[in-house]
Amino acid sequence: MNVPLLDLKVQYATIRDEVMAAIVPVMESQYFINGPEVKQLEAAVAKYSGCAEAIGVSSGTDALLASLMALGIGQSQPACRVGATCEGCDEVITTPFTFFATAGSIWRAGARPVFVDIEPKTFNIDPAGIEAAITEHTKAIIPVHLFGQVAEMEPILAIADKHGLSVIEDGAQAIGAVRNGKKAGAFGTTGCFSFFPSKNLGGCGDGGMVVTQDAELAQRLRWCRGHGGKDKYHNLFVGGNFRLDTLQAAALLVKLAHLDDWSAGRRANAARYNELFAGVAEVTTPTILEGNESIYNQYVLRVPRRDELQAHLKANGVSTAVYYPVGLHLQDCFQALGYEAGAFPVTERATQEVVALPVYPELADEQLVYVVETVKQFFA
Ligand SMILES: *Cc1c(COP(=O)(O)O)cnc(C)c1O
């Protein structure tokens, strides 16, 4: 049997007519930039996330970058491009166990990423480590809602409040995830979403969104995505071209209506995996904290002999992935930050032990059972 990690074609087949019916009018209008569908999607995502404002942007990465730029973080020393060696650089605290873009955006904004190790059960930033990392230069915290589960926001927000820091939620993997009745993106100063095709709400290419409760900040974000201009020829600050295409917005509006069903499908698959893996001593299934509802952008096991298991699954037709094989503190491009192997033991151990299994909503039960059997066979 063949089990892909994700199969976008099966999902597309279920919504093909709807998507095409939404895209064709945009083609006919030729209104490709800031068309009405962009505003409609913004209103819909704001409502969906329980936020006052939403600003469509070109990717999840640019949602993070625009958030930092609109907050003026890293802009105090516009010439700073060396992170670590730069004395007095703005600092932003985040996790080293995340997709590269989280820390890459901090660096690109001209600030220094300061890493704090993760909590071993959820793989999210450990709030207990944050305060020790705060200096007079700290400007913000970027918690990442990894794999679709909201980070432990209460202590993070309390620390941010105490020290006057902004909180930028990296919710790229977590649109629709809930913690104690509140949606991802609604906790922080801004929340950032990605519409990369493999995310739960994926576009027909790149796209992203920033949500916020702050109307003034929303205005700055709208300026920021258009070169920092309040109109075409009057620039207040230096932004970028961070706009969301009308075509993407049109397709995403269609898909947003299905998002909760798809995420529920992923949760059902996760529950089925948990049930079938019960009693397999080598396999640690995901921990979801009390009060959290994950959208399972990824279903991630912790296992011994991970690389061998992954090879065994591949040889038997099952595609898996490792998110993430290297802690960001050990990336070549961040060498100047001065971190060494061993700096974040919980992260480094996770990079050796994690493996993501197929969990997409259209996964058939016989495929899921086959994945479990193949894992069990390896450990038997
Ligand atoms: C996908 C992702 C991003 C970046 O989103 P893009 O839309 O691909 O730019 C940022 N952070 C995390 C945690 C992600 O998973």
Tab-separated table of C-alpha atoms and ligand atoms in Angstrom:
chain	number	residue	atom	x	y	z
A	1	MET	CA	0.000	0.000	0.000
A	2	ASN	CA	1.089	3.565	-0.680
A	3	VAL	CA	0.434	6.218	1.973
A	4	PRO	CA	1.607	9.746	1.164
A	5	LEU	CA	2.292	12.233	3.971
A	6	LEU	CA	-0.245	14.583	2.404
A	7	ASP	CA	-2.463	14.259	-0.660
A	8	LEU	CA	-3.697	17.629	-1.864
A	9	LYS	CA	-5.265	16.129	-4.982
A	10	VAL	CA	-7.890	14.139	-3.086
A	11	GLN	CA	-8.935	17.259	-1.193
A	12	TYR	CA	-9.029	19.351	-4.362
A	13	ALA	CA	-11.295	16.781	-6.026
A	14	THR	CA	-13.928	17.441	-3.324
A	15	ILE	CA	-13.968	21.248	-3.878
A	16	ARG	CA	-12.877	21.611	-7.483
A	17	ASP	CA	-16.093	23.208	-8.783
A	18	GLU	CA	-16.311	25.652	-5.873
A	19	VAL	CA	-12.697	26.753	-6.240
A	20	MET	CA	-12.932	27.190	-9.994
A	21	ALA	CA	-16.191	29.142	-9.637
A	22	ALA	CA	-14.412	31.511	-7.247
A	23	ILE	CA	-11.274	31.937	-9.333
A	24	VAL	CA	-12.835	32.557	-12.742
A	25	PRO	CA	-14.510	35.876	-11.758
A	26	VAL	CA	-11.145	37.196	-10.535
A	27	MET	CA	-9.664	36.319	-13.911
A	28	GLU	CA	-12.532	38.077	-15.660
A	29	SER	CA	-12.153	41.187	-13.483
A	30	GLN	CA	-8.338	41.258	-13.833
A	31	TYR	CA	-8.386	42.843	-10.354
A	32	PHE	CA	-5.359	40.930	-9.069
A	33	ILE	CA	-4.046	43.243	-6.333
A	34	ASN	CA	-6.159	44.189	-3.278
A	35	GLY	CA	-9.362	43.037	-4.967
A	36	PRO	CA	-12.613	42.701	-3.011
A	37	GLU	CA	-11.904	39.033	-2.182
A	38	VAL	CA	-8.885	40.119	-0.114
A	39	LYS	CA	-11.076	42.300	2.107
A	40	GLN	CA	-13.703	39.546	2.310
A	41	LEU	CA	-11.115	37.002	3.399
A	42	GLU	CA	-9.680	39.433	5.945
A	43	ALA	CA	-13.119	39.987	7.463
A	44	ALA	CA	-13.784	36.240	7.491
A	45	VAL	CA	-10.456	35.320	9.125
A	46	ALA	CA	-10.791	38.117	11.704
A	47	LYS	CA	-14.223	36.788	12.677
A	48	TYR	CA	-13.057	33.171	12.603
A	49	SER	CA	-10.125	33.922	14.920
A	50	GLY	CA	-11.984	36.221	17.248
A	51	CYS	CA	-9.846	39.217	16.302
A	52	ALA	CA	-10.855	42.768	15.433
A	53	GLU	CA	-8.549	43.075	12.439
A	54	ALA	CA	-6.899	40.882	9.811
A	55	ILE	CA	-4.353	41.922	7.207
A	56	GLY	CA	-3.681	39.657	4.239
A	57	VAL	CA	0.007	39.233	3.421
A	58	SER	CA	2.162	37.288	1.000
A	59	SER	CA	3.172	34.400	3.290
A	60	GLY	CA	3.416	33.254	6.879
A	61	THR	CA	7.022	34.376	6.840
A	62	ASP	CA	5.994	37.860	5.758
A	63	ALA	CA	3.271	37.895	8.423
A	64	LEU	CA	6.037	37.504	11.016
A	65	LEU	CA	8.356	39.989	9.311
A	66	ALA	CA	5.619	42.597	8.832
A	67	SER	CA	4.566	42.199	12.484
A	68	LEU	CA	8.115	42.918	13.635
A	69	MET	CA	8.524	45.833	11.214
A	70	ALA	CA	5.170	47.386	12.069
A	71	LEU	CA	6.088	47.194	15.759
A	72	GLY	CA	9.378	48.933	14.982
A	73	ILE	CA	11.413	45.974	16.247
A	74	GLY	CA	14.930	45.776	14.826
A	75	GLN	CA	14.467	49.129	13.148
A	76	SER	CA	16.436	51.083	15.744
A	77	GLN	CA	19.653	50.097	14.007
A	78	PRO	CA	18.745	49.745	10.334
A	79	ALA	CA	22.319	48.930	9.356
A	80	CYS	CA	22.508	45.958	11.713
A	81	ARG	CA	22.755	42.743	9.740
A	82	VAL	CA	24.996	40.754	12.022
A	83	GLY	CA	22.615	39.832	14.840
A	84	ALA	CA	24.953	38.580	17.494
A	85	THR	CA	27.931	40.825	17.226
A	86	CYS	CA	25.796	43.917	17.199
A	87	GLU	CA	25.824	45.522	20.634
A	88	GLY	CA	22.520	46.928	21.687
A	89	CYS	CA	20.542	45.115	19.011
A	90	ASP	CA	16.847	44.536	19.677
A	91	GLU	CA	16.284	40.984	20.902
A	92	VAL	CA	13.341	38.681	20.279
A	93	ILE	CA	12.829	35.494	22.269
A	94	THR	CA	11.630	32.373	20.484
A	95	THR	CA	12.004	28.597	20.294
A	96	PRO	CA	14.798	26.815	18.423
A	97	PHE	CA	12.419	23.931	17.575
A	98	THR	CA	10.403	25.447	14.748
A	99	PHE	CA	10.433	26.085	11.022
A	100	PHE	CA	13.308	28.318	9.944
A	101	ALA	CA	11.064	31.290	9.134
A	102	THR	CA	10.366	32.073	12.793
A	103	ALA	CA	13.970	32.970	13.567
A	104	GLY	CA	14.789	34.025	10.001
A	105	SER	CA	12.175	36.787	10.237
A	106	ILE	CA	13.670	38.103	13.475
A	107	TRP	CA	17.089	38.264	11.835
A	108	ARG	CA	15.751	39.884	8.671
A	109	ALA	CA	14.018	42.562	10.735
A	110	GLY	CA	17.470	43.446	12.057
A	111	ALA	CA	16.950	41.964	15.507
A	112	ARG	CA	18.695	39.145	17.303
A	113	PRO	CA	16.925	35.799	17.864
A	114	VAL	CA	17.330	34.634	21.471
A	115	PHE	CA	16.363	31.006	21.893
A	116	VAL	CA	14.662	29.353	24.860
A	117	ASP	CA	14.369	25.564	25.043
A	118	ILE	CA	11.087	23.692	24.607
A	119	GLU	CA	8.879	21.769	26.966
A	120	PRO	CA	9.345	18.044	26.141
A	121	LYS	CA	5.685	16.959	26.005
A	122	THR	CA	4.229	19.610	23.685
A	123	PHE	CA	7.427	20.670	21.861
A	124	ASN	CA	6.353	24.289	22.472
A	125	ILE	CA	8.523	26.941	24.134
A	126	ASP	CA	8.941	26.300	27.863
A	127	PRO	CA	7.578	29.393	29.631
A	128	ALA	CA	9.770	28.573	32.651
A	129	GLY	CA	12.882	29.451	30.626
A	130	ILE	CA	11.746	32.779	29.232
A	131	GLU	CA	12.425	35.201	32.082
A	132	ALA	CA	16.091	34.250	32.357
A	133	ALA	CA	16.515	35.158	28.673
A	134	ILE	CA	15.130	38.675	29.011
A	135	THR	CA	17.601	41.593	28.859
A	136	GLU	CA	17.213	45.350	28.564
A	137	HIS	CA	17.190	44.837	24.775
A	138	THR	CA	14.321	42.332	24.643
A	139	LYS	CA	11.388	43.644	22.647
A	140	ALA	CA	9.142	40.671	21.953
A	141	ILE	CA	8.417	36.983	22.429
A	142	ILE	CA	7.397	34.770	19.496
A	143	PRO	CA	5.798	31.582	20.784
A	144	VAL	CA	5.123	29.014	18.038
A	145	HIS	CA	1.971	26.885	18.189
A	146	LEU	CA	3.829	23.852	16.915
A	147	PHE	CA	2.084	21.062	15.014
A	148	GLY	CA	-1.284	22.766	15.608
A	149	GLN	CA	-1.323	23.088	19.398
A	150	VAL	CA	-1.440	26.506	21.075
A	151	ALA	CA	1.537	27.185	23.352
A	152	GLU	CA	1.014	27.747	27.085
A	153	MET	CA	0.007	31.368	26.630
A	154	GLU	CA	-0.975	32.434	30.189
A	155	PRO	CA	2.541	32.504	31.666
A	156	ILE	CA	3.953	33.878	28.396
A	157	LEU	CA	1.476	36.773	28.391
A	158	ALA	CA	2.082	37.423	32.085
A	159	ILE	CA	5.860	37.660	31.523
A	160	ALA	CA	5.357	39.892	28.469
A	161	ASP	CA	3.050	42.132	30.452
A	162	LYS	CA	5.473	42.383	33.355
A	163	HIS	CA	8.381	43.364	31.079
A	164	GLY	CA	6.456	45.431	28.535
A	165	LEU	CA	7.108	43.068	25.611
A	166	SER	CA	5.060	42.424	22.484
A	167	VAL	CA	3.881	38.883	21.807
A	168	ILE	CA	3.797	37.723	18.188
A	169	GLU	CA	2.084	34.358	17.852
A	170	ASP	CA	3.540	32.155	15.133
A	171	GLY	CA	0.287	30.394	14.349
A	172	ALA	CA	1.423	29.244	10.902
A	173	GLN	CA	0.497	25.652	11.842
A	174	ALA	CA	-2.431	26.505	14.076
A	175	ILE	CA	-5.278	28.435	12.444
A	176	GLY	CA	-8.430	27.404	14.308
A	177	ALA	CA	-6.574	25.792	17.218
A	178	VAL	CA	-8.191	26.591	20.559
A	179	ARG	CA	-6.884	27.082	24.093
A	180	ASN	CA	-9.421	27.557	26.873
A	181	GLY	CA	-12.047	28.730	24.400
A	182	LYS	CA	-9.784	31.219	22.625
A	183	LYS	CA	-8.457	30.788	19.102
A	184	ALA	CA	-4.820	30.901	18.048
A	185	GLY	CA	-3.922	34.433	17.015
A	186	ALA	CA	-6.257	36.072	19.522
A	187	PHE	CA	-3.812	35.972	22.460
A	188	GLY	CA	-0.903	38.115	21.354
A	189	THR	CA	-0.136	41.591	20.018
A	190	THR	CA	-0.379	39.974	16.594
A	191	GLY	CA	-1.079	36.455	15.361
A	192	CYS	CA	0.490	35.143	12.161
A	193	PHE	CA	-0.999	32.555	9.827
A	194	SER	CA	0.407	30.819	6.762
A	195	PHE	CA	-1.584	29.652	3.759
A	196	PHE	CA	1.273	27.546	2.376
A	197	PRO	CA	-0.454	24.644	0.585
A	198	SER	CA	0.453	22.058	3.246
A	199	LYS	CA	-1.070	24.034	6.128
A	200	ASN	CA	-4.610	23.198	7.281
A	201	LEU	CA	-5.873	26.209	5.322
A	202	GLY	CA	-3.676	26.132	2.246
A	203	GLY	CA	-3.864	28.386	-0.792
A	204	CYS	CA	-2.928	27.737	-4.413
A	205	GLY	CA	0.542	29.043	-3.676
A	206	ASP	CA	1.947	31.290	-0.970
A	207	GLY	CA	-0.130	33.499	1.276
A	208	GLY	CA	-0.519	34.576	4.876
A	209	MET	CA	-2.440	36.738	7.324
A	210	VAL	CA	-1.751	38.852	10.395
A	211	VAL	CA	-4.534	39.211	12.961
A	212	THR	CA	-4.658	41.715	15.797
A	213	GLN	CA	-7.047	43.400	18.202
A	214	ASP	CA	-5.214	46.727	17.790
A	215	ALA	CA	-6.706	48.999	15.106
A	216	GLU	CA	-3.720	51.350	15.057
A	217	LEU	CA	-1.279	48.485	14.603
A	218	ALA	CA	-3.529	47.073	11.874
A	219	GLN	CA	-3.196	50.376	10.028
A	220	ARG	CA	0.598	50.194	10.288
A	221	LEU	CA	0.492	46.606	9.003
A	222	ARG	CA	-1.579	47.703	5.990
A	223	TRP	CA	0.964	50.428	5.279
A	224	CYS	CA	3.792	47.969	5.882
A	225	ARG	CA	2.607	45.524	3.220
A	226	GLY	CA	2.674	48.379	0.683
A	227	HIS	CA	6.223	49.675	1.259
A	228	GLY	CA	5.230	51.589	4.374
A	229	GLY	CA	3.278	54.043	2.258
A	230	LYS	CA	0.079	55.646	3.452
A	231	ASP	CA	-0.639	56.006	-0.243
A	232	LYS	CA	1.308	55.164	-3.360
A	233	TYR	CA	3.830	58.012	-3.136
A	234	HIS	CA	4.025	59.011	0.540
A	235	ASN	CA	6.044	56.587	2.617
A	236	LEU	CA	5.957	56.819	6.407
A	237	PHE	CA	8.498	54.076	7.002
A	238	VAL	CA	10.211	51.328	5.026
A	239	GLY	CA	7.950	48.330	4.536
A	240	GLY	CA	7.876	45.792	1.733
A	241	ASN	CA	5.706	44.263	-0.934
A	242	PHE	CA	3.876	41.871	1.345
A	243	ARG	CA	0.457	41.752	-0.338
A	244	LEU	CA	-1.869	38.769	-0.634
A	245	ASP	CA	-3.050	38.063	-4.205
A	246	THR	CA	-6.763	38.412	-4.964
A	247	LEU	CA	-6.680	34.974	-6.628
A	248	GLN	CA	-5.355	33.403	-3.429
A	249	ALA	CA	-7.996	35.171	-1.350
A	250	ALA	CA	-10.772	33.915	-3.644
A	251	ALA	CA	-9.636	30.293	-3.306
A	252	LEU	CA	-9.014	30.639	0.436
A	253	LEU	CA	-12.517	32.012	1.018
A	254	VAL	CA	-13.890	28.792	-0.430
A	255	LYS	CA	-11.540	26.638	1.623
A	256	LEU	CA	-12.098	28.517	4.906
A	257	ALA	CA	-15.692	27.253	4.920
A	258	HIS	CA	-14.310	23.686	5.041
A	259	LEU	CA	-11.514	24.302	7.518
A	260	ASP	CA	-13.286	23.127	10.675
A	261	ASP	CA	-14.415	19.899	8.995
A	262	TRP	CA	-10.893	19.229	7.769
A	263	SER	CA	-9.352	19.926	11.164
A	264	ALA	CA	-11.961	17.686	12.802
A	265	GLY	CA	-10.960	14.962	10.325
A	266	ARG	CA	-7.341	15.339	11.390
A	267	ARG	CA	-8.347	15.162	15.070
A	268	ALA	CA	-10.322	11.983	14.401
A	269	ASN	CA	-7.297	10.442	12.675
A	270	ALA	CA	-5.084	11.467	15.595
A	271	ALA	CA	-7.508	9.882	18.073
A	272	ARG	CA	-7.507	6.680	16.018
A	273	TYR	CA	-3.693	6.599	15.945
A	274	ASN	CA	-3.579	7.192	19.715
A	275	GLU	CA	-5.964	4.284	20.260
A	276	LEU	CA	-4.058	1.913	17.960
A	277	PHE	CA	-0.640	2.835	19.371
A	278	ALA	CA	-1.755	2.316	22.972
A	279	GLY	CA	0.395	-0.389	24.494
A	280	VAL	CA	3.260	-0.016	22.001
A	281	ALA	CA	6.011	0.684	24.516
A	282	GLU	CA	8.448	2.331	22.069
A	283	VAL	CA	5.920	4.821	20.734
A	284	THR	CA	5.101	8.101	22.506
A	285	THR	CA	1.969	9.670	21.033
A	286	PRO	CA	1.348	13.449	21.148
A	287	THR	CA	0.363	15.157	24.395
A	288	ILE	CA	-2.389	17.736	24.113
A	289	LEU	CA	-2.671	19.977	27.163
A	290	GLU	CA	-5.878	20.290	29.139
A	291	GLY	CA	-8.008	23.022	27.564
A	292	ASN	CA	-6.273	22.709	24.187
A	293	GLU	CA	-7.823	21.599	20.929
A	294	SER	CA	-5.114	20.858	18.356
A	295	ILE	CA	-5.705	21.140	14.625
A	296	TYR	CA	-2.983	18.525	14.064
A	297	ASN	CA	-1.199	20.185	11.192
A	298	GLN	CA	1.214	17.380	12.041
A	299	TYR	CA	0.783	14.183	14.058
A	300	VAL	CA	4.209	13.651	15.599
A	301	LEU	CA	5.482	10.589	17.430
A	302	ARG	CA	8.553	10.324	19.596
A	303	VAL	CA	10.384	7.042	18.995
A	304	PRO	CA	13.768	5.395	19.513
A	305	ARG	CA	15.747	4.446	16.358
A	306	ARG	CA	13.804	7.099	14.461
A	307	ASP	CA	15.882	7.069	11.257
A	308	GLU	CA	15.637	3.287	10.962
A	309	LEU	CA	11.884	3.408	11.532
A	310	GLN	CA	11.525	6.085	8.889
A	311	ALA	CA	13.496	3.967	6.395
A	312	HIS	CA	11.351	0.933	7.232
A	313	LEU	CA	8.168	2.928	6.647
A	314	LYS	CA	9.506	4.283	3.378
A	315	ALA	CA	10.452	0.808	2.176
A	316	ASN	CA	6.854	-0.200	2.862
A	317	GLY	CA	5.291	2.721	0.995
A	318	VAL	CA	4.600	5.051	3.924
A	319	SER	CA	5.841	8.647	3.623
A	320	THR	CA	6.812	10.446	6.809
A	321	ALA	CA	8.768	13.593	7.657
A	322	VAL	CA	11.010	14.888	10.404
A	323	TYR	CA	10.008	18.281	11.779
A	324	TYR	CA	12.689	19.326	12.627
A	325	PRO	CA	16.030	17.546	12.213
A	326	VAL	CA	18.194	20.502	13.372
A	327	GLY	CA	17.631	23.052	16.133
A	328	LEU	CA	17.733	26.552	14.724
A	329	HIS	CA	20.465	27.529	17.186
A	330	LEU	CA	22.771	25.134	15.298
A	331	GLN	CA	22.050	26.449	11.787
A	332	ASP	CA	25.137	27.644	9.905
A	333	CYS	CA	23.597	31.031	9.203
A	334	PHE	CA	23.142	31.691	12.937
A	335	GLN	CA	26.694	30.798	13.955
A	336	ALA	CA	27.327	34.425	14.864
A	337	LEU	CA	24.755	34.069	17.654
A	338	GLY	CA	27.290	31.904	19.454
A	339	TYR	CA	25.171	28.913	20.440
A	340	GLU	CA	26.826	25.504	20.671
A	341	ALA	CA	25.620	21.903	20.567
A	342	GLY	CA	24.182	21.032	23.976
A	343	ALA	CA	22.748	24.522	24.537
A	344	PHE	CA	19.154	23.271	24.283
A	345	PRO	CA	19.081	19.591	25.292
A	346	VAL	CA	15.284	19.157	25.082
A	347	THR	CA	15.244	20.498	21.535
A	348	GLU	CA	18.290	18.492	20.509
A	349	ARG	CA	16.780	15.289	21.833
A	350	ALA	CA	13.514	16.015	20.001
A	351	THR	CA	15.409	16.490	16.713
A	352	GLN	CA	16.611	12.873	17.118
A	353	GLU	CA	13.287	11.317	18.116
A	354	VAL	CA	10.387	12.940	16.257
A	355	VAL	CA	8.630	11.602	13.184
A	356	ALA	CA	5.430	12.928	11.584
A	357	LEU	CA	2.901	10.425	10.226
A	358	PRO	CA	0.242	11.049	7.556
A	359	VAL	CA	-2.787	12.630	9.277
A	360	TYR	CA	-4.511	14.552	6.470
A	361	PRO	CA	-8.308	14.451	6.708
A	362	GLU	CA	-8.896	12.316	3.607
A	363	LEU	CA	-6.564	9.551	4.857
A	364	ALA	CA	-8.543	6.301	4.639
A	365	ASP	CA	-8.868	4.164	7.760
A	366	GLU	CA	-7.243	1.210	6.000
A	367	GLN	CA	-4.258	3.427	5.188
A	368	LEU	CA	-4.033	4.587	8.802
A	369	VAL	CA	-4.255	1.032	10.110
A	370	TYR	CA	-1.544	0.016	7.641
A	371	VAL	CA	0.746	2.792	8.941
A	372	VAL	CA	0.237	1.578	12.524
A	373	GLU	CA	0.844	-2.056	11.547
A	374	THR	CA	4.030	-1.088	9.741
A	375	VAL	CA	5.302	0.787	12.814
A	376	LYS	CA	4.393	-2.141	15.092
A	377	GLN	CA	6.137	-4.568	12.744
A	378	PHE	CA	9.331	-2.536	13.027
A	379	PHE	CA	9.372	-2.608	16.818
A	380	ALA	CA	8.234	-6.252	17.103
B	1	LIG	C1	4.980	27.366	7.506
B	1	LIG	C2	5.554	28.069	8.655
B	1	LIG	C3	5.993	29.392	8.580
B	1	LIG	C4	6.145	30.139	7.300
B	1	LIG	O1	5.029	30.202	6.509
B	1	LIG	P1	5.180	30.422	4.930
B	1	LIG	O2	3.780	30.748	4.503
B	1	LIG	O3	5.697	29.163	4.344
B	1	LIG	O4	6.105	31.571	4.724
B	1	LIG	C5	6.415	30.023	9.739
B	1	LIG	N1	6.431	29.380	10.918
B	1	LIG	C6	6.033	28.097	11.031
B	1	LIG	C7	6.040	27.457	12.377
B	1	LIG	C8	5.593	27.396	9.901
B	1	LIG	O5	5.217	26.126	10.032
